[in-house]
PDB file of C-alpha atoms in Angstrom:
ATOM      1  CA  UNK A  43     -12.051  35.066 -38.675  1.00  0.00           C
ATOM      2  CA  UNK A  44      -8.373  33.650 -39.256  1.00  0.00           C
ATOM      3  CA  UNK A  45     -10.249  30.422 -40.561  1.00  0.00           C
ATOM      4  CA  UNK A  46     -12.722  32.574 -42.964  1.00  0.00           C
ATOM      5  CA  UNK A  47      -9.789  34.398 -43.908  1.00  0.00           C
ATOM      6  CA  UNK A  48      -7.451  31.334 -45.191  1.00  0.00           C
ATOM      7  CA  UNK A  49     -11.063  29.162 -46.210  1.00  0.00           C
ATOM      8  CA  UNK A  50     -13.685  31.232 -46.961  1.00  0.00           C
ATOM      9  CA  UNK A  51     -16.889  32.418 -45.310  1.00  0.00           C
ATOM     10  CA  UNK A  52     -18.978  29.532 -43.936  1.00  0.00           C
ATOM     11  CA  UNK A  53     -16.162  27.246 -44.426  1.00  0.00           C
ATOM     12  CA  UNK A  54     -15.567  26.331 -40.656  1.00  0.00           C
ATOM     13  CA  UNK A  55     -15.149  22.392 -40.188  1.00  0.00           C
ATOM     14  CA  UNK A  56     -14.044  20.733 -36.296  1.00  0.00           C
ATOM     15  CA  UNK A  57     -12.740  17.551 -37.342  1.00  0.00           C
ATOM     16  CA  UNK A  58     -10.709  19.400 -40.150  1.00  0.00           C
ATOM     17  CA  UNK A  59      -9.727  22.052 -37.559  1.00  0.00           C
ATOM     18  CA  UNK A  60      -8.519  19.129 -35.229  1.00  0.00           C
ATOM     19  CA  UNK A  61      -6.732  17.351 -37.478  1.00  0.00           C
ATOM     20  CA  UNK A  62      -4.908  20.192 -38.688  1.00  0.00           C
ATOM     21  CA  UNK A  63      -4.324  20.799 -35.214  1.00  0.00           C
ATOM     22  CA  UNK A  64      -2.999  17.677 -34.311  1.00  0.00           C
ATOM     23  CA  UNK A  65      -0.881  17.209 -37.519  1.00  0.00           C
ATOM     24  CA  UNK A  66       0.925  20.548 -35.945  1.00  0.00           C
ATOM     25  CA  UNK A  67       1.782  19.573 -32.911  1.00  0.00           C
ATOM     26  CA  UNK A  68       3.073  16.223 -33.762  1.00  0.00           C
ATOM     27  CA  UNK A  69       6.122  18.560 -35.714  1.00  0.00           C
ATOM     28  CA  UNK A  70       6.881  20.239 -32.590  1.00  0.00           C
ATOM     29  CA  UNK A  71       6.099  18.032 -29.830  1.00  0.00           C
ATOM     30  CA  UNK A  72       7.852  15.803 -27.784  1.00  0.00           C
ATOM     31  CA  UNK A  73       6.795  11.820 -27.229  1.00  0.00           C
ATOM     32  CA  UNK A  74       4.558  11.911 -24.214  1.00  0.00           C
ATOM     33  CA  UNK A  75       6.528  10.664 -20.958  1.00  0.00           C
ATOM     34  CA  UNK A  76       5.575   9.506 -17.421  1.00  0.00           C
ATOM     35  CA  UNK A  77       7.252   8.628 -14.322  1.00  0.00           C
ATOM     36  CA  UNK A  78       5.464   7.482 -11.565  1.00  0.00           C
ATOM     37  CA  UNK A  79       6.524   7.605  -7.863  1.00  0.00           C
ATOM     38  CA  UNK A  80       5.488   6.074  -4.319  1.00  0.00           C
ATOM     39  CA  UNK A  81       5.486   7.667  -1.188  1.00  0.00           C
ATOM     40  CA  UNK A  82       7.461   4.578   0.504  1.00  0.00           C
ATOM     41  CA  UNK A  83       8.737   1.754  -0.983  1.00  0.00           C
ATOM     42  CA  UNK A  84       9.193  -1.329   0.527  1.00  0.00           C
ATOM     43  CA  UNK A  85       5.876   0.081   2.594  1.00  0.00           C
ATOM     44  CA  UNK A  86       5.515  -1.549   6.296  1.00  0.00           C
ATOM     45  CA  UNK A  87       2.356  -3.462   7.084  1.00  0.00           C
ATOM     46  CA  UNK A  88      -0.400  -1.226   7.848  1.00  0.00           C
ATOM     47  CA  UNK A  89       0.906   1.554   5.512  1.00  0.00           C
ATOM     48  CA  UNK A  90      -0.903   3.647   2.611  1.00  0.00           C
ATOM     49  CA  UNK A  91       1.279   4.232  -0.112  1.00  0.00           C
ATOM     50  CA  UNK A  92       1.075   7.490  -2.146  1.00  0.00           C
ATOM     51  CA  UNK A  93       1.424   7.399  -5.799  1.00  0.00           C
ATOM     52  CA  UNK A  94       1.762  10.239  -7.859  1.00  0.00           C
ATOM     53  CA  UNK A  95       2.150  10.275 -11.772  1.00  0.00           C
ATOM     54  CA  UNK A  96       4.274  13.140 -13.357  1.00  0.00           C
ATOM     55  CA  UNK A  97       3.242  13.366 -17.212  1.00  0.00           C
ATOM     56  CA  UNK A  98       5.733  15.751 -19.332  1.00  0.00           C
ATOM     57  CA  UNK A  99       5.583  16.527 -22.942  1.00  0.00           C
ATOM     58  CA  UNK A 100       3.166  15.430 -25.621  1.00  0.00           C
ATOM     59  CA  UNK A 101       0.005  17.975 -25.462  1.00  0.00           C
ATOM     60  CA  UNK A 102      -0.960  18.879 -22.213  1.00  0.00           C
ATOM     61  CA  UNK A 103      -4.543  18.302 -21.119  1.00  0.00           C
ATOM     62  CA  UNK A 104      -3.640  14.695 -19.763  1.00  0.00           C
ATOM     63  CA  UNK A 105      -6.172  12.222 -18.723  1.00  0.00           C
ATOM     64  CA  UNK A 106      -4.760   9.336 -15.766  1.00  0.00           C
ATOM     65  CA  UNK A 107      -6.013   5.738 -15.902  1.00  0.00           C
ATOM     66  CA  UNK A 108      -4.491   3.959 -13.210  1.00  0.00           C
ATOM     67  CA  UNK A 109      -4.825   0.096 -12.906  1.00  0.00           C
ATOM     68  CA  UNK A 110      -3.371  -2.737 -10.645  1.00  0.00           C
ATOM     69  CA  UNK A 111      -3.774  -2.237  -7.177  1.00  0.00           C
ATOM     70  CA  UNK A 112      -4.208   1.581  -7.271  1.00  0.00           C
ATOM     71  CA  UNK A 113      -6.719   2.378  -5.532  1.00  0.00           C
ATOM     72  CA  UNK A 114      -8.629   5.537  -4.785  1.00  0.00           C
ATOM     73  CA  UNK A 115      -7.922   7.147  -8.043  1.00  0.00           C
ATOM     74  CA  UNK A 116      -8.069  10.933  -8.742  1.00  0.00           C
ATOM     75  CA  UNK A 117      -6.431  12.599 -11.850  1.00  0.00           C
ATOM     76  CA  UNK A 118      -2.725  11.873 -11.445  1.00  0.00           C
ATOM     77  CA  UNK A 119      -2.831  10.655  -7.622  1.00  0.00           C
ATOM     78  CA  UNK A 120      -3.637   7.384  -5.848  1.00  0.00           C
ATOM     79  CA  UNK A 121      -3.161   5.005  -3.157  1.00  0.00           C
ATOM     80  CA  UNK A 122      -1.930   1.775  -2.577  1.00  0.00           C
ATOM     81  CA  UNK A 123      -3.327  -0.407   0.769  1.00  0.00           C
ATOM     82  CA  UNK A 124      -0.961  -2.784   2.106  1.00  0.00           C
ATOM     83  CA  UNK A 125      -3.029  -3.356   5.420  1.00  0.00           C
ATOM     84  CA  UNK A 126      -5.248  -6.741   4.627  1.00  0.00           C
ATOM     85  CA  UNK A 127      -1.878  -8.926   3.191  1.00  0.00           C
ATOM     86  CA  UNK A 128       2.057  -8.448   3.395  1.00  0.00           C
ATOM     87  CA  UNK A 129       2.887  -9.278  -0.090  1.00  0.00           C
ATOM     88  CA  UNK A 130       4.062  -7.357  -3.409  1.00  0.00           C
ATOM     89  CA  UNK A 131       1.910  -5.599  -5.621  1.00  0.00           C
ATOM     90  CA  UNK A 132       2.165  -3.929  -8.781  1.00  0.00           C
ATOM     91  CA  UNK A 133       0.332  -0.343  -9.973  1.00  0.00           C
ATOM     92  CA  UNK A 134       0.304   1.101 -13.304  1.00  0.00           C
ATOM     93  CA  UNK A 135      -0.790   4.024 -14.702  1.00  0.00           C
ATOM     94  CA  UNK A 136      -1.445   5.342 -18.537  1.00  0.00           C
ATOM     95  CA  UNK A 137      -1.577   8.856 -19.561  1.00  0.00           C
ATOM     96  CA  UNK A 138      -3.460   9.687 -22.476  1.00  0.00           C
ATOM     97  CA  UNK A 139      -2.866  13.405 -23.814  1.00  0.00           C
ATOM     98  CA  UNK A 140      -5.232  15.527 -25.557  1.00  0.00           C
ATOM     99  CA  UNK A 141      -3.813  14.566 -28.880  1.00  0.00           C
ATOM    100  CA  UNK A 142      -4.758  10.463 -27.968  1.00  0.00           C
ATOM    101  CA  UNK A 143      -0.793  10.089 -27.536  1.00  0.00           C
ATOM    102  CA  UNK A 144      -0.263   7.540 -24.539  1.00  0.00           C
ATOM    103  CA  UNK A 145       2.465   6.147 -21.822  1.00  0.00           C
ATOM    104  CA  UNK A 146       2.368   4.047 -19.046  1.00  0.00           C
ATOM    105  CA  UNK A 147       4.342   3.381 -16.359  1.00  0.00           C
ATOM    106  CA  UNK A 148       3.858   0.509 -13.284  1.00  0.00           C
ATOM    107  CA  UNK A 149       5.719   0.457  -9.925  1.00  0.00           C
ATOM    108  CA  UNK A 150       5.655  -3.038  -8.038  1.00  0.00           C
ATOM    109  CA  UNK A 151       5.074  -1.639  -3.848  1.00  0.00           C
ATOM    110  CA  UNK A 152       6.952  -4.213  -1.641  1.00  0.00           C
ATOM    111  CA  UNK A 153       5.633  -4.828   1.377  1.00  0.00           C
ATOM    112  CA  UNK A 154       7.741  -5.597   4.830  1.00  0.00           C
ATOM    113  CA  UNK A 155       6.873  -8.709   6.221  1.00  0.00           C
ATOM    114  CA  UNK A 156       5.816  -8.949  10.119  1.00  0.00           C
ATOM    115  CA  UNK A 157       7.768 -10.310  12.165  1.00  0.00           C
ATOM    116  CA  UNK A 158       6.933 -11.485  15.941  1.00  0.00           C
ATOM    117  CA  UNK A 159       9.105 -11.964  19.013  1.00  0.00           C
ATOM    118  CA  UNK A 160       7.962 -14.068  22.278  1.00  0.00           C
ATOM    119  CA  UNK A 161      10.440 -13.581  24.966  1.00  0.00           C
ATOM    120  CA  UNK A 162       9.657 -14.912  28.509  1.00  0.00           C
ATOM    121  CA  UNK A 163       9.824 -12.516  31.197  1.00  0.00           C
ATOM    122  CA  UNK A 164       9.393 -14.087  34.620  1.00  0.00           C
ATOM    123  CA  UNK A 165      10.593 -16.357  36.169  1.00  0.00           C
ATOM    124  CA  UNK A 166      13.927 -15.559  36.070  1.00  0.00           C
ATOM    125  CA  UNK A 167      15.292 -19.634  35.850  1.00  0.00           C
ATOM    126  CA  UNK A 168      13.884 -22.017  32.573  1.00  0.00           C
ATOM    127  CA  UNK A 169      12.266 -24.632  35.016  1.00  0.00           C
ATOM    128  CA  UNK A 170       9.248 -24.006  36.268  1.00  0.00           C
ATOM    129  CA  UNK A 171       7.068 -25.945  38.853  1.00  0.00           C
ATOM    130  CA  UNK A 172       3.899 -27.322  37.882  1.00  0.00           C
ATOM    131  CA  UNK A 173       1.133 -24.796  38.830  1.00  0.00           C
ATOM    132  CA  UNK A 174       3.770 -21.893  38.476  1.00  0.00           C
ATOM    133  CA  UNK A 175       3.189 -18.915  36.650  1.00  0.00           C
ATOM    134  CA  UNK A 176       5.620 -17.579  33.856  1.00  0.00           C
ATOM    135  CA  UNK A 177       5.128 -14.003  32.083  1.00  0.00           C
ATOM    136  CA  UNK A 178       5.327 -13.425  28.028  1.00  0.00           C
ATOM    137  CA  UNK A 179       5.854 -10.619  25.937  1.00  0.00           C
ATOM    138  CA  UNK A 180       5.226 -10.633  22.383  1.00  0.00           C
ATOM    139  CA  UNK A 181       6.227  -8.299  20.002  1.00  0.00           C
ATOM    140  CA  UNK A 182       5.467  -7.073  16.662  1.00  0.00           C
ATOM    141  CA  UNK A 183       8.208  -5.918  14.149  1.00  0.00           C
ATOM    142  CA  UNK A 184       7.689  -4.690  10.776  1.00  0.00           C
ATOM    143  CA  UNK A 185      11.480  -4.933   9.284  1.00  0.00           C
ATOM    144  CA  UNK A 186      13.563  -3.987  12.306  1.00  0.00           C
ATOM    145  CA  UNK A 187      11.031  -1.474  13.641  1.00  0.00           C
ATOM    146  CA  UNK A 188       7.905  -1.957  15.837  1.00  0.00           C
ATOM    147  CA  UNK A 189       4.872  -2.190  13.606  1.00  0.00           C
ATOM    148  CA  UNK A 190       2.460   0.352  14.071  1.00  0.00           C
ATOM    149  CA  UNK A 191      -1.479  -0.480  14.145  1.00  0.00           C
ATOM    150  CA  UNK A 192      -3.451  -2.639  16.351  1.00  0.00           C
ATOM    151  CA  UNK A 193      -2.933  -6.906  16.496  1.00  0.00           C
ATOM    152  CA  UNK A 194      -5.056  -9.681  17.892  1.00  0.00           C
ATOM    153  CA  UNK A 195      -2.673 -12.272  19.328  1.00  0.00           C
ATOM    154  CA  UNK A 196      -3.611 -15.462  19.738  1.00  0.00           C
ATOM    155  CA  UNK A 197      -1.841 -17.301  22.842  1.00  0.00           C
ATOM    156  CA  UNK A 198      -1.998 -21.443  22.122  1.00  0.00           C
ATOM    157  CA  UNK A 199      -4.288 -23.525  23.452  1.00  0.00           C
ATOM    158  CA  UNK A 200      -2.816 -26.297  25.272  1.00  0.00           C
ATOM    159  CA  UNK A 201      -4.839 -28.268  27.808  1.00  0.00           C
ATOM    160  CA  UNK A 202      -1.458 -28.463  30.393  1.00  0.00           C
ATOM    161  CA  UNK A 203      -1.059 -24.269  29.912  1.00  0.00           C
ATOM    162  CA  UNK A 204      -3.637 -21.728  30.445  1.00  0.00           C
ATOM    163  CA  UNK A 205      -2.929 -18.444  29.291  1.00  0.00           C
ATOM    164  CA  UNK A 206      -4.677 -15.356  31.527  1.00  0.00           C
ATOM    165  CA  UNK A 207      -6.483 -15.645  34.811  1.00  0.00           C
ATOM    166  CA  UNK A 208      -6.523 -19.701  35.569  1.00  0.00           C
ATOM    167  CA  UNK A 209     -10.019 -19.305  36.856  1.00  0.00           C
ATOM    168  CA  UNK A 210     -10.894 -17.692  33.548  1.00  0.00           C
ATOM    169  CA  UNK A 211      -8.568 -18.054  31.079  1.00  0.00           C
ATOM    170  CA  UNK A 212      -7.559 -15.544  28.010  1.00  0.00           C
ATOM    171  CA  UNK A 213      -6.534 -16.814  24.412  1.00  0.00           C
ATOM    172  CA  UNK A 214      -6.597 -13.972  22.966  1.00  0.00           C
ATOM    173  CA  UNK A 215      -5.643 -10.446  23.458  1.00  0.00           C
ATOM    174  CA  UNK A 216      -5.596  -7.345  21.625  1.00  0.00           C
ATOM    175  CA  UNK A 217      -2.925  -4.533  21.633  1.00  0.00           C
ATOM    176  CA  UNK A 218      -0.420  -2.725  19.742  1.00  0.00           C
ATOM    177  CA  UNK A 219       2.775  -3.800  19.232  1.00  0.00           C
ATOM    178  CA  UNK A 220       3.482  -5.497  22.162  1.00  0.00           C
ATOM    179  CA  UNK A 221       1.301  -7.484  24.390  1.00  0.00           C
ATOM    180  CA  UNK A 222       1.466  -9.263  27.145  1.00  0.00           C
ATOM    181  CA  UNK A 223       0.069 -12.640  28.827  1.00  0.00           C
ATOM    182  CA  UNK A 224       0.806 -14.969  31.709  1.00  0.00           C
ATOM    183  CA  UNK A 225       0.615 -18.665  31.477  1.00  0.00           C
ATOM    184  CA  UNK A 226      -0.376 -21.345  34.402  1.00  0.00           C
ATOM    185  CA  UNK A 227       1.471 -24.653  33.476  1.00  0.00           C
ATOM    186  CA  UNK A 228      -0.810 -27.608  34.732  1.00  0.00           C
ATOM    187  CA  UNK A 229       1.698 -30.658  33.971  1.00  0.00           C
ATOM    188  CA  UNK A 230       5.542 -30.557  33.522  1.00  0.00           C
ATOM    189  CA  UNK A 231       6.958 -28.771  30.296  1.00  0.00           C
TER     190      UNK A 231
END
């Protein structure tokens, strides 16, 4: 009735209506903003990154488009997988409010390389006889920290070393962050 009151009876147009609208709001409302945050950042091997975008001002009713690596996408959430490669990637996100105003903002997620650490365990002394036995440990570090998830390790084949059982020998192993192997050596080292 307030429109058939200012335009007449029969008068009522959308487009005119939203126009009007938006030609309001632009007086009295701020430039559309967003900020957008990760959970962790560098993020470790293995990790899943959280991002959230905050939108403020411009005309609520905000719609999310997120791009880059985001992944799993829902309104003004995603997630970021650093657990197939170690390297840096970028996410971005525009926010388009209900007047078509838009901002973006991008965040580049570093990743923690993996480091690893063999350390020999037994024997004891550095020289070891041929057919002796000598005891590994390998360890996985993401920054200064153990890295969390599961590895294959693959112990080097070498005809004059074999790593496991001599009688059946083992390559590769699987394990957390540390793991474990012995080594038969066949022919000086």
């Amino acid at each position: 009735r307030c429109w058939e009151g200012a335009y007449g009876t029969g008068t009522w147009d959308q487009k005119k209506a939203d126009a009007m609208r938006r030609e309001e709001n632009k007086k009295h409302k701020k430039p559309l903003k967003v900020k957008l945050n990760a959970s962790k950042n560098p993020a470790d091997f293995g990790d899943i990154v959280l991002l959230t975008a905050e939108a403020s001002d411009g005309t609520a009713g905000y719609k999310y488009t997120w791009g880059g690596c985001a992944q799993d996408a829902k309104d003004n959430k995603a997630k970021v997988l650093n657990s197939m490669q170690c390297k840096p990637c970028t996410a971005s996100v525009t926010v388009t409010d209900q007047d078509d105003e838009s901002a973006s903002a991008s965040v580049t997620i570093q990743c923690t390389a993996l480091k690893v650490k063999l350390t020999k365990e037994r024997p004891m002394e550095n020289s070891i006889p041929i057919g002796g036995t000598a005891t590994f440990k390998a360890e996985v570090f993401s920054g200064d920290k153990p890295a969390s998830g599961s590895f294959t390790y693959l112990w080097e084949h070498n005809p004059d070393v074999l790593f496991g059982d001599p009688k059946n020998p083992k390559y590769e192993t699987t394990g957390g962050s540390t793991a474990r192997n012995s080594a038969s050596f066949r022919k000086p080292e």
